[in-house]
GROMACS .gro file of C-alpha atoms in nm:
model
  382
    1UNK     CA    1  -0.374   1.015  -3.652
    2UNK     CA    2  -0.354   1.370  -3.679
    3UNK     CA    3  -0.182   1.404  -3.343
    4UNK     CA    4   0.056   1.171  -3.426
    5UNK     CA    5   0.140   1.308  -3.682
    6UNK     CA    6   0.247   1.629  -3.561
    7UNK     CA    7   0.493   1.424  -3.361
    8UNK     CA    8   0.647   1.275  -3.697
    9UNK     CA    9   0.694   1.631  -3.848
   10UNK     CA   10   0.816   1.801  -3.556
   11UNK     CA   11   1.122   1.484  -3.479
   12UNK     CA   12   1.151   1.542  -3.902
   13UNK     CA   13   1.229   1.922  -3.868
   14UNK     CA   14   1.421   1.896  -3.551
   15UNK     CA   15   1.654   1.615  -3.741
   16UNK     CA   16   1.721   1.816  -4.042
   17UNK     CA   17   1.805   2.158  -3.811
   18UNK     CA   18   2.047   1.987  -3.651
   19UNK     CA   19   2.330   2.163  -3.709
   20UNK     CA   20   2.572   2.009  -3.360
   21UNK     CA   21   2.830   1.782  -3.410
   22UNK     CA   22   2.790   1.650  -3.049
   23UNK     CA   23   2.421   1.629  -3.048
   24UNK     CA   24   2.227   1.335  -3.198
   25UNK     CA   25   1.858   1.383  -3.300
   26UNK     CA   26   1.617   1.142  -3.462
   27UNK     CA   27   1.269   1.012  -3.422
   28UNK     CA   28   1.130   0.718  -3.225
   29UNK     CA   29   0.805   0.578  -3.427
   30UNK     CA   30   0.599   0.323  -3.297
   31UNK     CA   31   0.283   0.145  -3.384
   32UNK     CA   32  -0.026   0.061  -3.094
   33UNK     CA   33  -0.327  -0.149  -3.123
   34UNK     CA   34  -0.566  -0.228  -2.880
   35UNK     CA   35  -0.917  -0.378  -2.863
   36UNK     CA   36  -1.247  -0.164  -2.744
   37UNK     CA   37  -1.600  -0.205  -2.745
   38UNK     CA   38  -1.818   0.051  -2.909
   39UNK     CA   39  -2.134  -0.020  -2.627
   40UNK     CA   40  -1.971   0.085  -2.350
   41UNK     CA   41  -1.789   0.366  -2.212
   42UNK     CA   42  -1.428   0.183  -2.073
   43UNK     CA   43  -1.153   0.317  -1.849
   44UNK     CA   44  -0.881   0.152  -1.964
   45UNK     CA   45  -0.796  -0.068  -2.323
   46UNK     CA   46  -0.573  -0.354  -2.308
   47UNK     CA   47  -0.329  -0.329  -2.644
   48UNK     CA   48   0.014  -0.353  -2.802
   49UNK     CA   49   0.323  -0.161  -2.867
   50UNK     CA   50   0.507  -0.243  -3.220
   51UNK     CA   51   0.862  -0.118  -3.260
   52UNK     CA   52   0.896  -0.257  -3.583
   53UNK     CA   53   0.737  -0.463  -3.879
   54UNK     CA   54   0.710  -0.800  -3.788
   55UNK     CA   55   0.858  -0.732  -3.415
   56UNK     CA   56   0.715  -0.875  -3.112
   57UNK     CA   57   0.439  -0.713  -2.938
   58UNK     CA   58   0.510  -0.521  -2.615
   59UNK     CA   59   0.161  -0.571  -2.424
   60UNK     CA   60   0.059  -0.258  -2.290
   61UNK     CA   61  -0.262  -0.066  -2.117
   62UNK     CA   62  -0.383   0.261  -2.225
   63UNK     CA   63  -0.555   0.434  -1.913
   64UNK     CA   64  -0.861   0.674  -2.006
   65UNK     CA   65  -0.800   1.075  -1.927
   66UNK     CA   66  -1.077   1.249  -1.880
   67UNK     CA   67  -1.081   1.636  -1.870
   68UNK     CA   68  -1.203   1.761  -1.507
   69UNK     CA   69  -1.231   2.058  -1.293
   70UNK     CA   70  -1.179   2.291  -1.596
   71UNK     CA   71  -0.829   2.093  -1.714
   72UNK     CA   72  -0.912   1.946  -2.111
   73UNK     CA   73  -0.828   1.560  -2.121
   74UNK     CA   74  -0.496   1.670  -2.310
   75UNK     CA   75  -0.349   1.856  -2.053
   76UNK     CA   76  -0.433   1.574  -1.787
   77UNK     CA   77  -0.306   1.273  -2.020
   78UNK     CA   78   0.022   1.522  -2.088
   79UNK     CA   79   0.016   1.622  -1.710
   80UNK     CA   80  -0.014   1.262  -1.552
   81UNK     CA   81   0.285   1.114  -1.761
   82UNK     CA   82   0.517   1.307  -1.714
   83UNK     CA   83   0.442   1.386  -1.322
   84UNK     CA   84   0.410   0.914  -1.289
   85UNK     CA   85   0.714   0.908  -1.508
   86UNK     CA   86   0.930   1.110  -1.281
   87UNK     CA   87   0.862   0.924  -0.933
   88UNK     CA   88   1.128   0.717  -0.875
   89UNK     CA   89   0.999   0.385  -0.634
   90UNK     CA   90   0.931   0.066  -0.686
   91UNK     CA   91   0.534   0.069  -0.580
   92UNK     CA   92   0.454   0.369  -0.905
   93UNK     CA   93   0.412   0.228  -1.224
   94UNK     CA   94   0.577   0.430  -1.465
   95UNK     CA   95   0.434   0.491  -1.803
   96UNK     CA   96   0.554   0.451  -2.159
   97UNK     CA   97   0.382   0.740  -2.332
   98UNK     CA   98   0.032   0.932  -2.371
   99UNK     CA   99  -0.133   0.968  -2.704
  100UNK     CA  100  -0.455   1.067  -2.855
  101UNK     CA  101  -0.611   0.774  -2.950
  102UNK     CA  102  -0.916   0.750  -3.218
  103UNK     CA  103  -1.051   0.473  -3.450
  104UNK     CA  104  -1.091   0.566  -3.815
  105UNK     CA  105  -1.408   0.573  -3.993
  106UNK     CA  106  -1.592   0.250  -4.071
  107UNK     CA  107  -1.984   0.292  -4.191
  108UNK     CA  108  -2.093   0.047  -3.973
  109UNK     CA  109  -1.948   0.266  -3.691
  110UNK     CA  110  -2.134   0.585  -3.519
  111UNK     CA  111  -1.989   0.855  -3.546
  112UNK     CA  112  -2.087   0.980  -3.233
  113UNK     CA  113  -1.891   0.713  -3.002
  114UNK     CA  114  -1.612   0.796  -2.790
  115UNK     CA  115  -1.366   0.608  -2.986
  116UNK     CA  116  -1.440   0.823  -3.329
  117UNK     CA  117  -1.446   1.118  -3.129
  118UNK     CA  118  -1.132   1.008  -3.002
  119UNK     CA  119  -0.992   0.966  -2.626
  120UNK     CA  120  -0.672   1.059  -2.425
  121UNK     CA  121  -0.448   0.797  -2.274
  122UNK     CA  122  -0.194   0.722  -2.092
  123UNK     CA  123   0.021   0.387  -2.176
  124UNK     CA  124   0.134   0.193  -1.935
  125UNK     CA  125   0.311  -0.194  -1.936
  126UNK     CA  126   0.017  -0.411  -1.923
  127UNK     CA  127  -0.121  -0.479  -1.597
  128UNK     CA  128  -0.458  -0.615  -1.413
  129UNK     CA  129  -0.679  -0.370  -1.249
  130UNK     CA  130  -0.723  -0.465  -0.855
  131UNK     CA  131  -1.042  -0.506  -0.873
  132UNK     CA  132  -0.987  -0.803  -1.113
  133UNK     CA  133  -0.718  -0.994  -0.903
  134UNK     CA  134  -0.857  -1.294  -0.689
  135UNK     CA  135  -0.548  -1.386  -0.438
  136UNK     CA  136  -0.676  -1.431  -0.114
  137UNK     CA  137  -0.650  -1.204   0.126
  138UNK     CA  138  -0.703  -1.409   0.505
  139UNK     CA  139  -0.585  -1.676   0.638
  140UNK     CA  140  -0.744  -1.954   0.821
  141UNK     CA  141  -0.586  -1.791   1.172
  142UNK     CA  142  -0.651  -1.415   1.089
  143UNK     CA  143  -0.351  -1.275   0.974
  144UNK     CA  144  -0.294  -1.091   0.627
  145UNK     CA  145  -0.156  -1.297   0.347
  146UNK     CA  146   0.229  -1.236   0.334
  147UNK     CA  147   0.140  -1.043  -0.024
  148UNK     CA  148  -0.121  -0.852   0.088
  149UNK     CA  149   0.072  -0.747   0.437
  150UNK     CA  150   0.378  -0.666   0.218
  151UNK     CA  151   0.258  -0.474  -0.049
  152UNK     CA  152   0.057  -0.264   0.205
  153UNK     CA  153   0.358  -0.150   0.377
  154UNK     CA  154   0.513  -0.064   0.048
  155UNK     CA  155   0.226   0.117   0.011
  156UNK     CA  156   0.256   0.341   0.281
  157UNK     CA  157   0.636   0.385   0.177
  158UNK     CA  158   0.555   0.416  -0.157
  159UNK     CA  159   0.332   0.680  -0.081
  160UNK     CA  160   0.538   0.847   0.177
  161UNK     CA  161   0.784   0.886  -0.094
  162UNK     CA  162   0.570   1.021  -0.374
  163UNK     CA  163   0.554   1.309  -0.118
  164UNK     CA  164   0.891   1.347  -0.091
  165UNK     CA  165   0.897   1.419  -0.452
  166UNK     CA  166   0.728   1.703  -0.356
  167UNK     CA  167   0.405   1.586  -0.562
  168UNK     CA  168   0.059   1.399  -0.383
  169UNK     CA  169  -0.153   1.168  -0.560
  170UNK     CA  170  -0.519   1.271  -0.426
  171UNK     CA  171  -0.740   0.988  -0.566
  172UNK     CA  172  -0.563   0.707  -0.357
  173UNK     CA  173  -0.928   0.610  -0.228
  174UNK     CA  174  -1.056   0.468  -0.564
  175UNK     CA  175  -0.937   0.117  -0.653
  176UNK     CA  176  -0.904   0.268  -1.048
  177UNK     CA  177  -0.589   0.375  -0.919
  178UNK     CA  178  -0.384   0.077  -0.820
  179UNK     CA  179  -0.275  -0.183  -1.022
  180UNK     CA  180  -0.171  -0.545  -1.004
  181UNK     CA  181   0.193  -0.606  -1.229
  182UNK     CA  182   0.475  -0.801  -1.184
  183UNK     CA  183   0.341  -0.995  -0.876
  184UNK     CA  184   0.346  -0.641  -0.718
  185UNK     CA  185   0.073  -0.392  -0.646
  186UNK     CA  186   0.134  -0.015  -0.789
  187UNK     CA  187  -0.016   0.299  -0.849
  188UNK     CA  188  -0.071   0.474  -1.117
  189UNK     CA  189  -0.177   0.872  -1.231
  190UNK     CA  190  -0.004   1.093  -1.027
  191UNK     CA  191  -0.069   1.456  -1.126
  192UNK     CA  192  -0.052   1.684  -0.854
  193UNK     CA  193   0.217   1.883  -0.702
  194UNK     CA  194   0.305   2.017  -0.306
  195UNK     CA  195   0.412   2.342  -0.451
  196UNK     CA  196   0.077   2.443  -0.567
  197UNK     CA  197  -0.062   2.430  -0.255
  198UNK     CA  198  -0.014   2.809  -0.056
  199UNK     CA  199   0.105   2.644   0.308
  200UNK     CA  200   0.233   2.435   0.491
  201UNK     CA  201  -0.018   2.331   0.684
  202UNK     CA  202  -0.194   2.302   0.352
  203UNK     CA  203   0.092   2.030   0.209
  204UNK     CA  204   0.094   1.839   0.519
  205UNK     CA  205  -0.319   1.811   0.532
  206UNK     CA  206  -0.269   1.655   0.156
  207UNK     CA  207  -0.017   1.450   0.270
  208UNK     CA  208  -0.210   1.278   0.558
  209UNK     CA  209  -0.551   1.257   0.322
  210UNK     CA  210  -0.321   1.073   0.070
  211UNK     CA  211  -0.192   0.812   0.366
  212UNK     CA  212  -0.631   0.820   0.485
  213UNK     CA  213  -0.739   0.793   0.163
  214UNK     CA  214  -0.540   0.437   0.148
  215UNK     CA  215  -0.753   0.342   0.465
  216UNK     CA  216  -1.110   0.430   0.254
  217UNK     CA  217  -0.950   0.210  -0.076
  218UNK     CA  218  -0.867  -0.080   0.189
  219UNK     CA  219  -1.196  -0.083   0.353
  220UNK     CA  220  -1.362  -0.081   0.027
  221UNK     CA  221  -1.129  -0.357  -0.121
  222UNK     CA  222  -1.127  -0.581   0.152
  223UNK     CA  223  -1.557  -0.582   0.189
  224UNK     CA  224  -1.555  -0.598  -0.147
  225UNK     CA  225  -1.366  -0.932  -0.116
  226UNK     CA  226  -1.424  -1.075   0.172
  227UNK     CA  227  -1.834  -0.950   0.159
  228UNK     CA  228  -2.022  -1.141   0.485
  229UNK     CA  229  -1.650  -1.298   0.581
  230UNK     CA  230  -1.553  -0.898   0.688
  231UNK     CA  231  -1.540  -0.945   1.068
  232UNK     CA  232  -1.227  -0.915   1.057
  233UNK     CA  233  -1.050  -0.800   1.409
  234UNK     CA  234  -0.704  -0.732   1.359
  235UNK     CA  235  -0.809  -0.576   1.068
  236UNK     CA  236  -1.048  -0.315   1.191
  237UNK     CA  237  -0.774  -0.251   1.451
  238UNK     CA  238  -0.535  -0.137   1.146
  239UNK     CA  239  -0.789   0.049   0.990
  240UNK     CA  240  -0.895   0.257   1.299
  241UNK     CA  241  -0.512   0.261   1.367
  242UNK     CA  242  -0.567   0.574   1.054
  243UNK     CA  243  -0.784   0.726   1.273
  244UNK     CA  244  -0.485   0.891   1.500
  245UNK     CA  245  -0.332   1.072   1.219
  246UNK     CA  246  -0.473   1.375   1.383
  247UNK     CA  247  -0.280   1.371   1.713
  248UNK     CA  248   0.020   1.251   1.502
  249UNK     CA  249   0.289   1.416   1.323
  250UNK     CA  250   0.286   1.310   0.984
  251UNK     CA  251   0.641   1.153   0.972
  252UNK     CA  252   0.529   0.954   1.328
  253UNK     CA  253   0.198   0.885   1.197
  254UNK     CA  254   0.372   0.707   0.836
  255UNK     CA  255   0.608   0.534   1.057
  256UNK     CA  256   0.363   0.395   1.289
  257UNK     CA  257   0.153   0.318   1.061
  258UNK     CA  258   0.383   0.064   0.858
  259UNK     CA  259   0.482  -0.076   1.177
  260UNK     CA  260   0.164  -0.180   1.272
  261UNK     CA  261   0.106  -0.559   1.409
  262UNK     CA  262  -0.159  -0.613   1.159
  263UNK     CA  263   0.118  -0.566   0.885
  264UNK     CA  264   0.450  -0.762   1.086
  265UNK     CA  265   0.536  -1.136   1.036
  266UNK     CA  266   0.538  -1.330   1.303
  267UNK     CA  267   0.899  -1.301   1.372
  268UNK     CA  268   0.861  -0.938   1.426
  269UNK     CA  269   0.542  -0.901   1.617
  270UNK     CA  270   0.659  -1.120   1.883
  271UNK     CA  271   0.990  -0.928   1.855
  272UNK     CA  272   0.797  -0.621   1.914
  273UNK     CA  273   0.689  -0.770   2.271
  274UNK     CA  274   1.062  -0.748   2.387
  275UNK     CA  275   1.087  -0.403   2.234
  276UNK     CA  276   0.823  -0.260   2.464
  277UNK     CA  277   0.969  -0.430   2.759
  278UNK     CA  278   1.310  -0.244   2.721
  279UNK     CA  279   1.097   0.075   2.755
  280UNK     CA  280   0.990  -0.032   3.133
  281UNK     CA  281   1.337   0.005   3.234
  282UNK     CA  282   1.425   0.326   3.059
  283UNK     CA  283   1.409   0.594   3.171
  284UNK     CA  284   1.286   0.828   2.844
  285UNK     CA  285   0.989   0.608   2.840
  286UNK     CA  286   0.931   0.423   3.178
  287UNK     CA  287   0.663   0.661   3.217
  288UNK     CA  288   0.471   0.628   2.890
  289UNK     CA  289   0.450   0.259   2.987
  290UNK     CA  290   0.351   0.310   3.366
  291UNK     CA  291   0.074   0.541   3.177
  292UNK     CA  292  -0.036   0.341   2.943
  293UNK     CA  293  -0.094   0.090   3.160
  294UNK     CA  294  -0.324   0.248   3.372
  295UNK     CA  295  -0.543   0.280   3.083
  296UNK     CA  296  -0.904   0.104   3.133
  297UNK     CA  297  -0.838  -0.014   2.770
  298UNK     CA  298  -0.545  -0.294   2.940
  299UNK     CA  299  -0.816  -0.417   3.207
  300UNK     CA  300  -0.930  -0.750   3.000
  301UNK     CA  301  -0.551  -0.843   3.072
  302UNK     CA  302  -0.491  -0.815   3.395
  303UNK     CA  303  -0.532  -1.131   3.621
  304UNK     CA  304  -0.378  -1.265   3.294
  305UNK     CA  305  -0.250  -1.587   3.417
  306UNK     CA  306  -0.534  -1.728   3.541
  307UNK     CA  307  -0.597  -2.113   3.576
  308UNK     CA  308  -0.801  -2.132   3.289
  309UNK     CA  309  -0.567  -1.941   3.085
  310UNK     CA  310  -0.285  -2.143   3.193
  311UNK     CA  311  -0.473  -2.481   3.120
  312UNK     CA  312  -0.531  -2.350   2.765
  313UNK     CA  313  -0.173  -2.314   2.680
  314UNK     CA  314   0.018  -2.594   2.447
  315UNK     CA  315   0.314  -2.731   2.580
  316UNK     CA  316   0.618  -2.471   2.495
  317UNK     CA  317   0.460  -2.176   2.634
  318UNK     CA  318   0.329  -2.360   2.939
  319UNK     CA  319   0.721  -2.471   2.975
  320UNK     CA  320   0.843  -2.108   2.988
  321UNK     CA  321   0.596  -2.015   3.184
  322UNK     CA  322   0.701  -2.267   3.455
  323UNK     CA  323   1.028  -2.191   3.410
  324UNK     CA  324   0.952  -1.875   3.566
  325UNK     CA  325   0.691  -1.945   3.783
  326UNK     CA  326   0.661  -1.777   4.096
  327UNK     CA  327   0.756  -1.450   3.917
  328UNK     CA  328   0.454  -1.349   3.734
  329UNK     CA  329   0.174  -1.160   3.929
  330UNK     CA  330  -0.134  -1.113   3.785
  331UNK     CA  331  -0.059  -0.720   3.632
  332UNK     CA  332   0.020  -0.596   3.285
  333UNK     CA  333   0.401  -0.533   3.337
  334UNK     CA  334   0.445  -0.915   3.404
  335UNK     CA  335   0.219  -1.034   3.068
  336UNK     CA  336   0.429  -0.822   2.855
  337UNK     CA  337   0.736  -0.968   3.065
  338UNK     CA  338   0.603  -1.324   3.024
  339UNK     CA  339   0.591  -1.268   2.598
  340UNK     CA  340   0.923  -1.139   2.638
  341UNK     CA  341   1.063  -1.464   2.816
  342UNK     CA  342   0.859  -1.633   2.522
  343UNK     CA  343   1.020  -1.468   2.231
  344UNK     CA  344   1.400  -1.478   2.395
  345UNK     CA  345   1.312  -1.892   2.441
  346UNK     CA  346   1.193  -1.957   2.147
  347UNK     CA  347   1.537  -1.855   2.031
  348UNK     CA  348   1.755  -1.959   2.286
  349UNK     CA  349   1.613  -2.325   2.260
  350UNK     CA  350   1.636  -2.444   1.950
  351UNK     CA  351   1.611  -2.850   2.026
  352UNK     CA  352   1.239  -2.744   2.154
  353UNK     CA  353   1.190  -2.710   1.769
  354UNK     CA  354   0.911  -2.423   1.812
  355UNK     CA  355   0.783  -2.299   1.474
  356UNK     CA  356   0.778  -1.896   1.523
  357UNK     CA  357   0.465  -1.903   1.405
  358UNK     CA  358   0.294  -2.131   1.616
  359UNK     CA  359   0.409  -1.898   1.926
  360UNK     CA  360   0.312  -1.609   1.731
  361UNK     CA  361  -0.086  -1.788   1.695
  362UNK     CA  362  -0.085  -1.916   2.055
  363UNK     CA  363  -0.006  -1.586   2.186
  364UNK     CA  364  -0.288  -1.436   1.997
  365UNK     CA  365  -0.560  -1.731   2.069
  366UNK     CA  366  -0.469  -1.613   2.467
  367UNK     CA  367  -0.396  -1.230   2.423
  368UNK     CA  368  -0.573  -1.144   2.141
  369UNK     CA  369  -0.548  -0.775   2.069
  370UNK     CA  370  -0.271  -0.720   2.353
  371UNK     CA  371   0.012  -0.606   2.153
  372UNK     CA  372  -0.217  -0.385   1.921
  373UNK     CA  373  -0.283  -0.185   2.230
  374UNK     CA  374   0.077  -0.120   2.341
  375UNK     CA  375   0.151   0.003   1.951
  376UNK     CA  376  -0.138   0.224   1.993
  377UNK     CA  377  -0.111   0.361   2.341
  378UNK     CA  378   0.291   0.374   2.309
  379UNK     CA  379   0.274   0.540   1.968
  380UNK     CA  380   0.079   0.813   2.025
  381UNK     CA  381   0.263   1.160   2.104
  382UNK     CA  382   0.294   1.262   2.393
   0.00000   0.00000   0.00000
């Protein structure tokens, strides 16, 4: 307690100096309790928050700090709350307070355990570490779940806007530092700031390591998860999507990166098909297109509409199809054409009573991995 009570007699002397009419000074006390075994070394205590006798219990976490590269565990604990507490976005879990925190003596305790030495933490509103929550992550047709898909792109926002904070989190590959609260994944300790670094160059290599190191805690998560069950396409596609942060800028790279299929709804990937089709036709980016195409990586689809292909499709994409028969060759430029036609159908006829995401699956069981490779080879800088 003796930490605390420092606090108590400094808000004590600061009330009684207080010599401005206009200025109002005064302590705020509370009381904590949490639960910790004495066998084991933990990283984080689940506890309570008591703002008065008798009041209900605010449930709370307190988050180990550990002194490292030189820095004690107070200046880390002091360090990381006040650098969270300042971010201002949704996806950062902001904290309540750190404190020293240390068990008083009972005989049948050691002496020599962490808790009677005494540990630095940082309090946070009580949450579930992610590698304790169990939603599912796949479904039965290969896509993301909608949580996991959204709170990935928030993510990548999230972090994208930690940086513009001018601060970088630098430990974004270990799963200790993202939480589950709220329905919502956050992070949490954030400690490090752009301005320390000399450059630059320097700032923008942190910057893209923080958006990579995502891509390492992803990988890890999702084998971790899914074990045996990780052959997981569209997924590897996203995560080697991270892989052309070098020949990106790092506001493209961000951008691109959140807009990847992997992490659209169905509405919006087959959106994206009518996107890339306006870019035949003008004239900024006709030739990126005619490029890209030429690419070995587009060979699998040309010949696309071939009578096995067309015999495997169900009824409304077979119908637009025919509707435009006779005007599809066999290239590239006429599949992306064709998913066009699909997508602008699906909306012009409604009594057809197409579920969006019924295209969306029959367009991957035929095309699988087409409109990943028009992201990739139309996102890439020139």
């Amino acid at each position: 307690m003796d930490d605390q009570e420092e606090v108590f007699n400094f808000a004590k002397d600061e009330y009684e100096r207080n010599e401005s009419h206009d200025k109002v000074i005064g302590p705020m006390v509370c009381c904590y309790s949490l639960s910790f075994d004495s066998n084991i070394s933990e990283e984080s205590y689940k506890g309570f928050l008591y703002f008065k006798r008798n009041g209900k219990p605010i449930p709370v976490t307190f988050v180990k700090v550990d002194g490292v590269d030189g820095k004690d565990a107070a200046s880390r604990a002091e360090l990381i709350f006040h650098t969270t507490y300042g971010v201002s976005d949704d996806v950062v879990l902001r904290p309540r307070r750190h404190l020293f925190i240390k068990q008083k003596h009972f005989a049948k305790i050691p002496d020599d355990i962490e808790m009677r030495k005494g540990v630095w933490c940082v309090c946070y509103d009580r949450f579930e570490p992610l590698d304790k929550v169990k939603l599912p992550i796949r479904t039965p047709d290969d896509r993301p779940e909608d949580f996991w898909r959204i709170s990935i792109r928030n993510l990548i926002h999230g972090v994208r806007n930690i940086h513009a904070e001018g601060l970088y989190h630098g430990g974004l590959n270990e799963l200790s530092n993202f939480v589950f609260v709220d329905e919502m994944l956050k992070i949490i300790n954030i400690e490090r700031s752009l301005a320390d670094l000399s450059t630059t160059r320097e700032q923008n290599e942190r910057k893209k390591k923080d958006i990579i190191d995502l891509r390492t805690m992803l990988d890890s998560w999702f084998k971790k998860i899914l074990g045996s069950n990780y052959l997981w396409e569209e997924c590897n596609s996203f995560l080697k999507f991270f892989d052309h942060a070098e020949h990106l800028n790092y506001h493209n790279f961000v951008e691109k990166l959140a807009s990847h299929p992997f992490l659209l709804s169905s509405e919006e990937r087959m959106g994206m098909f009518a996107s890339y089709y306006r870019k035949c036709y003008q004239v900024n980016t006709r030739q990126d297109v005619e490029d890209a195409f030429e690419s070995s990586d587009f060979d699998k689809f040309k010949s696309w509409n071939r009578i096995e292909v067309l015999g495997s499709m169900d009824k409304f994409m077979k119908e637009v199809y025919d509707n435009h028969y006779g005007t599809y060759s066999g290239n590239v430029v006429d599949l992306l054409s064709y998913l066009r036609n699909l997508y602008s159908h699906y909306h012009q006829s409604n009594a057809l009573a197409v579920n969006i995401v019924d295209v969306d699956r029959g367009v991957q069981k035929l095309f699988a991995g087409f409109l990943e490779l028009l992201h990739q080879h139309l996102c890439i800088d020139p």
